[in-house]
CSV table of C-alpha atoms in Angstrom, one decimal:
chain,number,residue,atom,x,y,z
Y,14,MET,CA,-0.5,18.6,27.8
Y,15,SER,CA,-4.2,19.3,27.3
Y,16,ARG,CA,-6.5,17.0,29.3
Y,17,SER,CA,-9.7,19.0,28.8
Y,18,PRO,CA,-12.2,18.6,25.9
Y,19,VAL,CA,-10.7,20.0,22.7
Y,20,ARG,CA,-12.8,21.7,19.9
Y,21,ILE,CA,-11.7,20.0,16.7
Y,22,VAL,CA,-12.2,20.6,13.0
Y,23,LEU,CA,-11.7,17.3,11.1
Y,24,ALA,CA,-10.8,17.2,7.4
Y,25,GLU,CA,-11.0,13.7,5.8
Y,26,ASP,CA,-12.3,12.9,2.3
Y,27,SER,CA,-13.3,9.3,3.1
Y,28,LEU,CA,-16.9,9.3,4.6
Y,29,LEU,CA,-16.2,6.1,6.4
Y,30,ILE,CA,-13.0,7.3,8.1
Y,31,ARG,CA,-14.5,10.7,8.8
Y,32,GLU,CA,-17.5,9.3,10.6
Y,33,GLY,CA,-15.3,6.8,12.4
Y,34,LEU,CA,-12.9,9.5,13.6
Y,35,THR,CA,-15.8,11.7,14.6
Y,36,GLY,CA,-17.2,9.0,16.8
Y,37,LEU,CA,-13.8,8.1,18.3
Y,38,LEU,CA,-13.0,11.7,19.1
Y,39,THR,CA,-16.4,12.2,20.7
Y,40,ARG,CA,-15.9,9.1,22.8
Y,41,LEU,CA,-12.6,10.5,23.9
Y,42,GLY,CA,-14.5,13.5,25.3
Y,43,HIS,CA,-13.7,16.0,22.5
Y,44,GLU,CA,-16.1,18.1,20.4
Y,45,VAL,CA,-15.9,17.8,16.6
Y,46,VAL,CA,-17.3,21.2,15.6
Y,47,ALA,CA,-17.0,20.4,11.9
Y,48,ALA,CA,-16.2,17.4,9.8
Y,49,VAL,CA,-15.4,18.2,6.2
Y,50,ALA,CA,-14.4,16.4,3.0
Y,51,ASN,CA,-12.2,18.9,1.2
Y,52,VAL,CA,-9.7,21.8,1.7
Y,53,GLU,CA,-12.3,24.4,0.9
Y,54,GLY,CA,-14.5,23.1,3.7
Y,55,LEU,CA,-11.5,22.9,6.0
Y,56,VAL,CA,-10.5,26.6,5.5
Y,57,SER,CA,-14.2,27.7,5.9
Y,58,ALA,CA,-14.7,25.6,9.0
Y,59,VAL,CA,-11.6,27.0,10.7
Y,60,ASP,CA,-12.6,30.5,9.9
Y,61,GLU,CA,-16.1,29.9,11.2
Y,62,HIS,CA,-15.4,27.8,14.3
Y,63,ARG,CA,-12.0,28.9,15.5
Y,64,PRO,CA,-11.2,25.4,16.8
Y,65,ASP,CA,-8.5,24.4,19.3
Y,66,LEU,CA,-7.2,21.8,16.9
Y,67,VAL,CA,-7.3,20.9,13.2
Y,68,ILE,CA,-6.9,17.2,12.2
Y,69,THR,CA,-6.4,16.8,8.5
Y,70,ASP,CA,-5.5,14.1,6.0
Y,71,VAL,CA,-2.4,14.9,3.8
Y,72,ARG,CA,-4.1,13.9,0.6
Y,73,MET,CA,-7.4,15.7,-0.1
Y,74,PRO,CA,-9.5,16.5,-3.2
Y,75,PRO,CA,-9.2,17.5,-5.9
Y,76,GLY,CA,-5.7,16.3,-6.7
Y,77,TYR,CA,-5.2,13.8,-3.9
Y,78,SER,CA,-1.6,14.7,-3.5
Y,79,ASP,CA,-0.7,17.0,-0.6
Y,80,GLU,CA,-3.6,19.5,-0.5
Y,81,GLY,CA,-4.4,18.8,3.1
Y,82,LEU,CA,-0.8,19.3,4.1
Y,83,ARG,CA,-0.5,22.6,2.1
Y,84,ALA,CA,-3.7,23.8,3.8
Y,85,ALA,CA,-2.3,23.0,7.2
Y,86,VAL,CA,0.9,24.9,6.5
Y,87,SER,CA,-1.2,27.9,5.2
Y,88,LEU,CA,-3.5,27.9,8.2
Y,89,ARG,CA,-0.5,27.9,10.5
Y,90,ARG,CA,1.1,30.7,8.6
Y,91,GLU,CA,-2.0,32.8,9.1
Y,92,ASN,CA,-2.5,31.7,12.7
Y,93,PRO,CA,0.7,30.4,14.4
Y,94,ASP,CA,-1.2,29.5,17.5
Y,95,LEU,CA,-3.5,27.0,15.7
Y,96,ALA,CA,-2.8,23.5,16.8
Y,97,VAL,CA,-2.6,21.1,13.8
Y,98,LEU,CA,-2.4,17.3,13.6
Y,99,VAL,CA,-1.7,15.9,10.1
Y,100,LEU,CA,-2.6,12.3,9.3
Y,101,SER,CA,-1.0,10.3,6.5
Y,102,GLN,CA,-1.7,6.9,5.1
Y,103,TYR,CA,2.0,6.3,4.1
Y,104,VAL,CA,5.4,7.2,5.5
Y,105,ALA,CA,6.6,10.2,3.6
Y,106,THR,CA,9.4,11.9,5.5
Y,107,ALA,CA,9.4,14.9,3.2
Y,108,TYR,CA,5.9,15.8,4.5
Y,109,THR,CA,7.2,16.0,8.1
Y,110,VAL,CA,10.0,18.4,7.1
Y,111,GLU,CA,7.5,20.4,5.0
Y,112,LEU,CA,5.1,20.8,7.9
Y,113,PHE,CA,7.6,21.5,10.7
Y,114,GLY,CA,10.1,23.4,8.6
Y,115,ASN,CA,7.6,26.0,7.6
Y,116,THR,CA,7.1,27.2,11.2
Y,117,ARG,CA,10.7,27.8,12.3
Y,118,THR,CA,9.9,29.8,15.4
Y,119,SER,CA,6.5,28.4,16.2
Y,120,ALA,CA,6.7,24.7,15.7
Y,121,ALA,CA,4.8,23.9,18.9
Y,122,SER,CA,1.3,22.5,18.7
Y,123,LEU,CA,2.1,20.4,15.6
Y,124,GLY,CA,1.8,16.7,15.0
Y,125,TYR,CA,2.3,14.3,12.1
Y,126,LEU,CA,0.9,10.8,12.5
Y,127,LEU,CA,0.3,7.7,10.4
Y,128,LYS,CA,-3.3,6.7,10.2
Y,129,ASP,CA,-2.4,3.3,11.6
Y,130,ARG,CA,-1.7,5.1,14.9
Y,131,ILE,CA,-5.4,5.8,15.2
Y,132,GLY,CA,-6.0,2.1,16.0
Y,133,GLU,CA,-3.7,2.5,19.0
Y,134,VAL,CA,-6.4,4.6,20.8
Y,135,GLY,CA,-4.3,5.4,23.8
Y,136,GLU,CA,-1.4,6.7,21.7
Y,137,PHE,CA,-3.8,8.6,19.5
Y,138,ALA,CA,-5.5,10.2,22.5
Y,139,GLU,CA,-2.1,11.1,23.9
Y,140,ALA,CA,-1.1,12.7,20.6
Y,141,ILE,CA,-4.2,14.9,20.6
Y,142,SER,CA,-3.6,16.0,24.1
Y,143,ARG,CA,0.0,16.8,23.5
Y,144,VAL,CA,-0.6,18.8,20.3
Y,145,ALA,CA,-3.6,20.6,21.6
Y,146,GLY,CA,-1.5,21.4,24.7
Y,147,GLY,CA,1.3,23.0,22.8
Y,148,GLY,CA,3.5,20.0,22.3
Y,149,MET,CA,5.0,18.3,19.2
Y,150,VAL,CA,4.3,14.8,17.9
Y,151,ILE,CA,6.1,13.0,15.1
Y,152,ASP,CA,5.0,9.4,14.4
Y,153,PRO,CA,7.7,6.9,15.7
Y,154,GLU,CA,7.7,5.1,12.4
Y,155,VAL,CA,8.5,8.3,10.5
Y,156,VAL,CA,11.3,9.0,12.9
Y,157,ARG,CA,12.6,5.4,12.5
Y,158,GLN,CA,12.8,5.8,8.8
Y,159,MET,CA,14.4,9.2,9.0
Y,160,MET,CA,17.0,7.7,11.4
Y,161,SER,CA,17.6,4.6,9.3
Y,162,ASP,CA,20.4,6.2,7.3
Y,163,ARG,CA,23.1,6.8,10.0
Y,164,ARG,CA,25.3,8.9,7.8
Y,165,LYS,CA,25.5,12.3,9.5
Y,166,GLN,CA,25.9,15.6,7.7
Y,167,GLN,CA,28.3,18.3,8.9
Y,168,SER,CA,25.7,19.9,11.1
Y,169,LEU,CA,25.6,16.8,13.4
Y,170,ALA,CA,29.2,15.7,13.0
Y,171,ALA,CA,30.3,17.5,16.2
Y,172,LEU,CA,27.8,15.6,18.4
Y,173,THR,CA,29.0,12.7,20.5
Y,174,ALA,CA,27.4,9.3,20.3
Y,175,ARG,CA,25.5,10.0,23.6
Y,176,GLU,CA,24.3,13.4,22.4
Y,177,LEU,CA,23.0,11.8,19.2
Y,178,GLU,CA,21.2,9.2,21.3
Y,179,VAL,CA,19.6,12.0,23.4
Y,180,LEU,CA,18.7,13.9,20.3
Y,181,GLY,CA,17.1,10.8,18.7
Y,182,LEU,CA,15.0,10.4,21.8
Y,183,MET,CA,14.0,14.1,21.6
Y,184,ALA,CA,12.9,13.4,18.0
Y,185,ARG,CA,10.6,10.8,19.4
Y,186,GLY,CA,9.0,13.4,21.6
Y,187,GLY,CA,10.9,12.4,24.8
Y,188,THR,CA,11.0,14.9,27.6
Y,189,ASN,CA,14.1,15.2,29.8
Y,190,THR,CA,12.5,13.1,32.4
Y,191,MET,CA,11.5,10.4,29.9
Y,192,ILE,CA,15.1,10.4,28.4
Y,193,SER,CA,16.6,10.2,31.9
Y,194,ARG,CA,14.6,7.1,32.7
Y,195,GLN,CA,15.3,5.4,29.3
Y,196,LEU,CA,19.1,6.1,29.4
Y,197,HIS,CA,19.4,5.5,33.2
Y,198,ILE,CA,21.1,8.8,33.7
Y,199,SER,CA,20.1,11.8,35.9
Y,200,GLU,CA,17.9,14.6,34.6
Y,201,ALA,CA,20.8,16.9,35.3
Y,202,GLY,CA,22.9,14.8,32.9
Y,203,VAL,CA,20.2,14.9,30.3
Y,204,ALA,CA,20.0,18.7,30.6
Y,205,LYS,CA,23.7,19.0,30.2
Y,206,HIS,CA,23.6,16.9,27.0
Y,207,VAL,CA,20.7,18.9,25.7
Y,208,GLY,CA,22.6,22.1,26.4
Y,209,ASN,CA,25.6,20.8,24.5
Y,210,ILE,CA,23.4,19.8,21.6
Y,211,PHE,CA,22.0,23.3,21.4
Y,212,HIS,CA,25.5,24.9,21.6
Y,213,LYS,CA,27.0,22.6,18.9
Y,214,LEU,CA,24.1,23.1,16.5
Y,215,GLY,CA,24.4,26.9,17.0
Y,216,LEU,CA,20.9,27.3,18.5
Y,217,ASN,CA,21.1,30.3,20.8
Y,218,ALA,CA,18.7,31.3,23.5
Y,219,ASP,CA,17.0,33.8,21.2
Y,220,ASP,CA,16.2,31.3,18.5
Y,221,GLY,CA,13.0,30.2,20.2
Y,222,HIS,CA,11.8,26.6,20.3
Y,223,ARG,CA,15.4,25.3,20.3
Y,224,ARG,CA,14.3,21.8,21.1
Y,225,VAL,CA,12.1,21.6,18.0
Y,226,LEU,CA,14.8,23.2,15.8
Y,227,ALA,CA,17.3,20.7,17.1
Y,228,VAL,CA,15.0,17.8,16.3
Y,229,LEU,CA,14.4,19.2,12.8
Y,230,THR,CA,18.1,19.5,12.2
Y,231,TYR,CA,18.4,15.8,13.2
Y,232,LEU,CA,15.5,14.7,11.0
Y,233,ARG,CA,16.8,16.6,8.0
Y,234,ASP,CA,20.4,15.4,8.3
Y,235,SER,CA,19.9,11.8,9.4
């Protein structure tokens, strides 16, 4: 994960939140190279500054629906290496699938967080470092809602209860080491479960980002 200062373009239509986030990010040691209020400003700022990370609200002018999310997806399509962290006021699981599902083989350096998470400064700082460093972050509350319906579709039916448990922890961003500690099993045991998950979901070595694809399968089918 990135621990060095990150050059950030911030897109948030609320002046109060935009200025507050700019101050917080600066105190965390990062550089906000541009803070804009709309999608047009976001696209222009990314083109001008070539930031390490984009942080954008989902709902932006003029329609206040999902313009920020659409812009993030478009920016990633043009530059798959651009790190993007999307913020949302409400839990909308479809946004998560839309963001991650549009980057099938390059879903690293992506994050989706609820704005409430900003108040947990440590968690927010960790999310920035993880996304900027090539990792994936999905807000735990979003994951919980996606997991609330335990009816599994055919794509997950072959997984054992333990494999589903491991996959659920992967969906929360857990590494093999973290999963090992939480489930009190060896890292070798976790690796074996992860390998079985990949095999049963038909994710071969040449699929790229198999861990992310497995998590997306879980989120879509939970």
